[in-house]
Short mmCIF file of C-alpha atoms in Angstrom, two decimals:
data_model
loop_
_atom_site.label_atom_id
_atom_site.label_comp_id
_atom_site.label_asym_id
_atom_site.label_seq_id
_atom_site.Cartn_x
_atom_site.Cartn_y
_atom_site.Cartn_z
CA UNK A 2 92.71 89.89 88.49
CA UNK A 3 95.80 91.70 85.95
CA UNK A 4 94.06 93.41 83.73
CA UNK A 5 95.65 94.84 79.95
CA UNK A 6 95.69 98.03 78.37
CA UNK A 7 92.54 96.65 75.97
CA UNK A 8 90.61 95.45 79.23
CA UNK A 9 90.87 98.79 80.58
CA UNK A 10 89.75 100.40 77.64
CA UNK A 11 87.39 98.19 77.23
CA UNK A 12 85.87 98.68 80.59
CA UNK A 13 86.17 102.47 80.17
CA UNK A 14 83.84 102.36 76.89
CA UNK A 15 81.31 100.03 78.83
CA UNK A 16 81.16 103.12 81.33
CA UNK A 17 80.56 105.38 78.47
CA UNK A 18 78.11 103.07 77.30
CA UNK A 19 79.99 102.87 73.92
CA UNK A 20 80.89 99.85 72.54
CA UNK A 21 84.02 97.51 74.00
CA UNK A 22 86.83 96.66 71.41
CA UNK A 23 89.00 93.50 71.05
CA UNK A 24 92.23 95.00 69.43
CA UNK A 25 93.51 99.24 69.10
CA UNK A 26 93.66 98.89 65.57
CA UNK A 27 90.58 97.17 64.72
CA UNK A 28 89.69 100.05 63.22
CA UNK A 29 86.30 100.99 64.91
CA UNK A 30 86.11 104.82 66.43
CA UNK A 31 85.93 103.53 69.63
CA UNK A 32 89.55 101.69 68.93
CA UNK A 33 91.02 104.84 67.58
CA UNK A 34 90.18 106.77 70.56
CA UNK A 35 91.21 103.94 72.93
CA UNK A 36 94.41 103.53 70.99
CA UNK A 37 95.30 107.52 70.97
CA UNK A 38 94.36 108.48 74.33
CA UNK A 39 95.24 105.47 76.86
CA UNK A 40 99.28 105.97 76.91
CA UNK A 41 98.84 109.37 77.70
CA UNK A 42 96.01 109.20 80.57
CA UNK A 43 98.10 106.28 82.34
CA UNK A 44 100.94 108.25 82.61
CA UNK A 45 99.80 111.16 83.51
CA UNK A 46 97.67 109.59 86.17
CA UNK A 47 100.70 107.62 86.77
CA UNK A 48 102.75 110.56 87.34
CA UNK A 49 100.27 112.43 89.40
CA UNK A 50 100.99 110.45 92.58
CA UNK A 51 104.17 108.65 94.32
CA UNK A 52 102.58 105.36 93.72
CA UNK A 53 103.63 102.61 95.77
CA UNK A 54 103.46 99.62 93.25
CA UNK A 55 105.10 102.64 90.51
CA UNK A 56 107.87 103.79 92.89
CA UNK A 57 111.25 102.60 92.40
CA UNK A 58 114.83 103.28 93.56
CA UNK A 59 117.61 102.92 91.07
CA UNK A 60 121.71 103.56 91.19
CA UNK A 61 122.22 105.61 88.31
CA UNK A 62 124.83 105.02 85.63
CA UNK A 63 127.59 107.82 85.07
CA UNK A 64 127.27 109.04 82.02
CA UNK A 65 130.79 109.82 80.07
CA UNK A 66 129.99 113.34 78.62
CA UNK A 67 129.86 116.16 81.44
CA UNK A 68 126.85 119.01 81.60
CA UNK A 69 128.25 122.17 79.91
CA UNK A 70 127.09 123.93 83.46
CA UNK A 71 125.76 123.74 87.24
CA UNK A 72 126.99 120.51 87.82
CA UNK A 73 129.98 117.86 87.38
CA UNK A 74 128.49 114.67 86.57
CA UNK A 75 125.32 113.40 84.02
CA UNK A 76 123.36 110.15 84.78
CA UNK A 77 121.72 108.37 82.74
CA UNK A 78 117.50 107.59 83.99
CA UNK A 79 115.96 104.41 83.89
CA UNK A 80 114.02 102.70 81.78
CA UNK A 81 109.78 103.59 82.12
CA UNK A 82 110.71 106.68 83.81
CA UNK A 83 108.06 108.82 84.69
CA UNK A 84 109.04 111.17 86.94
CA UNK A 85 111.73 111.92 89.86
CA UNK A 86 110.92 111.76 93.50
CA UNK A 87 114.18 112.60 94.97
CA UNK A 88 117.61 111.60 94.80
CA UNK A 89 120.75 110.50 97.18
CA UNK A 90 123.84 109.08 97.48
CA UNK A 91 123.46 105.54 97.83
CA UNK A 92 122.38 103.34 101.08
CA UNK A 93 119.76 106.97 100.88
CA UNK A 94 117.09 108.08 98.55
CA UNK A 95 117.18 111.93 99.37
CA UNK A 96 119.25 114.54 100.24
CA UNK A 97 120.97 115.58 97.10
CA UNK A 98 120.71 118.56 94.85
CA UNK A 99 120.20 117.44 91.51
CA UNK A 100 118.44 118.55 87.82
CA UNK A 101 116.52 116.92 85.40
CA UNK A 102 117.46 118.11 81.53
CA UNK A 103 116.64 116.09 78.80
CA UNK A 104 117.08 112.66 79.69
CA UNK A 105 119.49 112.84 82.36
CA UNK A 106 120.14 113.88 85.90
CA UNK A 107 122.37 116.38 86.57
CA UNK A 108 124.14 116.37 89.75
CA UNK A 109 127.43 116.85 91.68
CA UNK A 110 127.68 113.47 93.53
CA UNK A 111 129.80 110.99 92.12
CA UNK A 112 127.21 108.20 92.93
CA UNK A 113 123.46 109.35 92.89
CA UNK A 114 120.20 106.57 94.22
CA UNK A 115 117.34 108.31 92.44
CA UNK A 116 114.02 107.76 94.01
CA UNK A 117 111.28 107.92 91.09
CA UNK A 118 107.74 106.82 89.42
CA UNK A 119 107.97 104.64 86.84
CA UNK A 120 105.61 102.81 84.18
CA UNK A 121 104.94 99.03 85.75
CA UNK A 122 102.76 96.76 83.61
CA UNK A 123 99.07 96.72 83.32
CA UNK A 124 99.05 93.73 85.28
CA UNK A 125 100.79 95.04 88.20
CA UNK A 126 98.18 97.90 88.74
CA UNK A 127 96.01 96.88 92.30
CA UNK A 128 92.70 97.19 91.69
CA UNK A 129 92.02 101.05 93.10
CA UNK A 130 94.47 102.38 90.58
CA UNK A 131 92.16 100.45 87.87
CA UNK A 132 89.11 101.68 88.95
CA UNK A 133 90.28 105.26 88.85
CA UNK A 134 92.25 104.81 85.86
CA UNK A 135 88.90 103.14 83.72
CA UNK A 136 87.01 106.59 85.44
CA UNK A 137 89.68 108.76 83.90
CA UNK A 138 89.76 107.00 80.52
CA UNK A 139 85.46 107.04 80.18
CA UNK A 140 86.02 110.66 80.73
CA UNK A 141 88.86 111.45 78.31
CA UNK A 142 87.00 108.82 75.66
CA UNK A 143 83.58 110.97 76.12
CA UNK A 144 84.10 113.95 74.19
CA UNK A 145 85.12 112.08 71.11
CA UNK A 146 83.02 109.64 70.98
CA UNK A 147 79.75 111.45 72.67
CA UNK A 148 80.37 115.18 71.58
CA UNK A 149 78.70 115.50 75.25
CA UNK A 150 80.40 118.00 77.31
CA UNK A 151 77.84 117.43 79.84
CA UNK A 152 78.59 114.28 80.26
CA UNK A 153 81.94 114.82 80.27
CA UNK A 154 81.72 116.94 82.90
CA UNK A 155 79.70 114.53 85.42
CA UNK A 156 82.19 111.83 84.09
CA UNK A 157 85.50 114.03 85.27
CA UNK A 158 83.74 114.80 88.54
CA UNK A 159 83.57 110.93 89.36
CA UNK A 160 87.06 110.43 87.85
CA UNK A 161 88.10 113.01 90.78
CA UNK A 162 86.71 110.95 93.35
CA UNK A 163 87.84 107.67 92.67
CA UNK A 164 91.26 109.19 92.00
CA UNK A 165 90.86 110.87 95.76
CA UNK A 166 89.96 107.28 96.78
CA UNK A 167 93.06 105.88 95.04
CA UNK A 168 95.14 108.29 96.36
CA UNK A 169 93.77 107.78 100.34
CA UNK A 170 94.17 103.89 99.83
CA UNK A 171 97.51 103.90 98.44
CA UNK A 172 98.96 106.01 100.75
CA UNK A 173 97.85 103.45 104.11
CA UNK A 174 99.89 101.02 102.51
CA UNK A 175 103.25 102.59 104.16
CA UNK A 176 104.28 104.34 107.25
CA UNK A 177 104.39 108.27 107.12
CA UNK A 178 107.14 110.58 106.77
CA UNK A 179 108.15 112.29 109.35
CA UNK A 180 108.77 116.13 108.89
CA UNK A 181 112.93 116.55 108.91
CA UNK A 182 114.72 119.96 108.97
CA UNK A 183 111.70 122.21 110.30
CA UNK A 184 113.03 125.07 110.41
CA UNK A 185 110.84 126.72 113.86
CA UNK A 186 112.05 123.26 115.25
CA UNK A 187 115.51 123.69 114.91
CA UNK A 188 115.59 127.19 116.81
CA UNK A 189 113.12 125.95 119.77
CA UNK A 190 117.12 124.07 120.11
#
């Protein structure tokens, strides 16, 4: 089932027991909190974890102006960007030295694949990212709305887990990387 934004909210508030909303600015407290917090918690939670369904691979644009040091060439990043995984030339995602300033990459390659998290729609999210996203949002939402930082707490502590749970699901859903350039490998010869 896609869910929205106001769906997860909404389920979020049922956790806390508060009441659901039908629009961010309907101008309930409930909506206000909803409406300030949720951006923020997705992508952080977003951010927290190579997500498979968030992970992307891009070719970068070359960006006219050059950095003013380290490296030769600027790139522009992609639209939803979260965060950067790694980055390589292309036909490979790794293997490339690069920086992050501003909103560009900085690297030396001419040509730069840039492996990264990015912000897919509500509707995309499977249904263990939901669940611990709605845990996270009851907990963020229960301070405000609550003023109980016991409950808050408790609420955070089940967050955790289904985050953990999240986590341990999502990462079944692909083979595992082996370890490359071990270093105590390399000199057995």
């Amino acid at each position: 089932m896609a869910l929205t934004a106001l769906e997860l909210c909404s389920r979020a508030l049922l956790r806390l027991g508060a009441q659901t909303i039908a629009s961010f600015d309907e101008g309930t407290g409930e909506a206000e909190v909803a409406a300030g917090l949720y951006e923020g918690v997705r992508d952080a939670l977003l951010s927290s974890h190579p997500w498979s369904f968030a992970t992307g691979q891009s070719t970068l644009p070359r960006l006219s102006a050059t950095p003013t040091a380290d490296f030769r060439y600027a790139f522009q990043l992609p639209t939803g960007f979260l965060r950067a995984l790694s980055a390589g030339a292309p036909g490979s995602g790794r293997g490339l030295e690069y920086r992050l300033l501003e909103d560009r990459l900085h690297c030396d390659a001419e040509q730069v694949t840039l492996t990264y998290i990015f912000r897919p729609a509500e509707s995309a999210f499977p249904g263990f990212f939901a669940s611990a996203l709605v845990a996270r949002l009851s907990a963020e939402f229960c301070i405000p709305l609550t003023e109980s930082t016991t409950r808050a707490q408790m609420l955070f502590g089940q967050a955790e887990t289904e985050l953990r749970q999240a986590r341990r699901a999502d990462s079944q859903q692909a083979t595992p990387r082996a370890i490359q350039g071990f270093p105590l490998i390399q000199a057995r010869g």
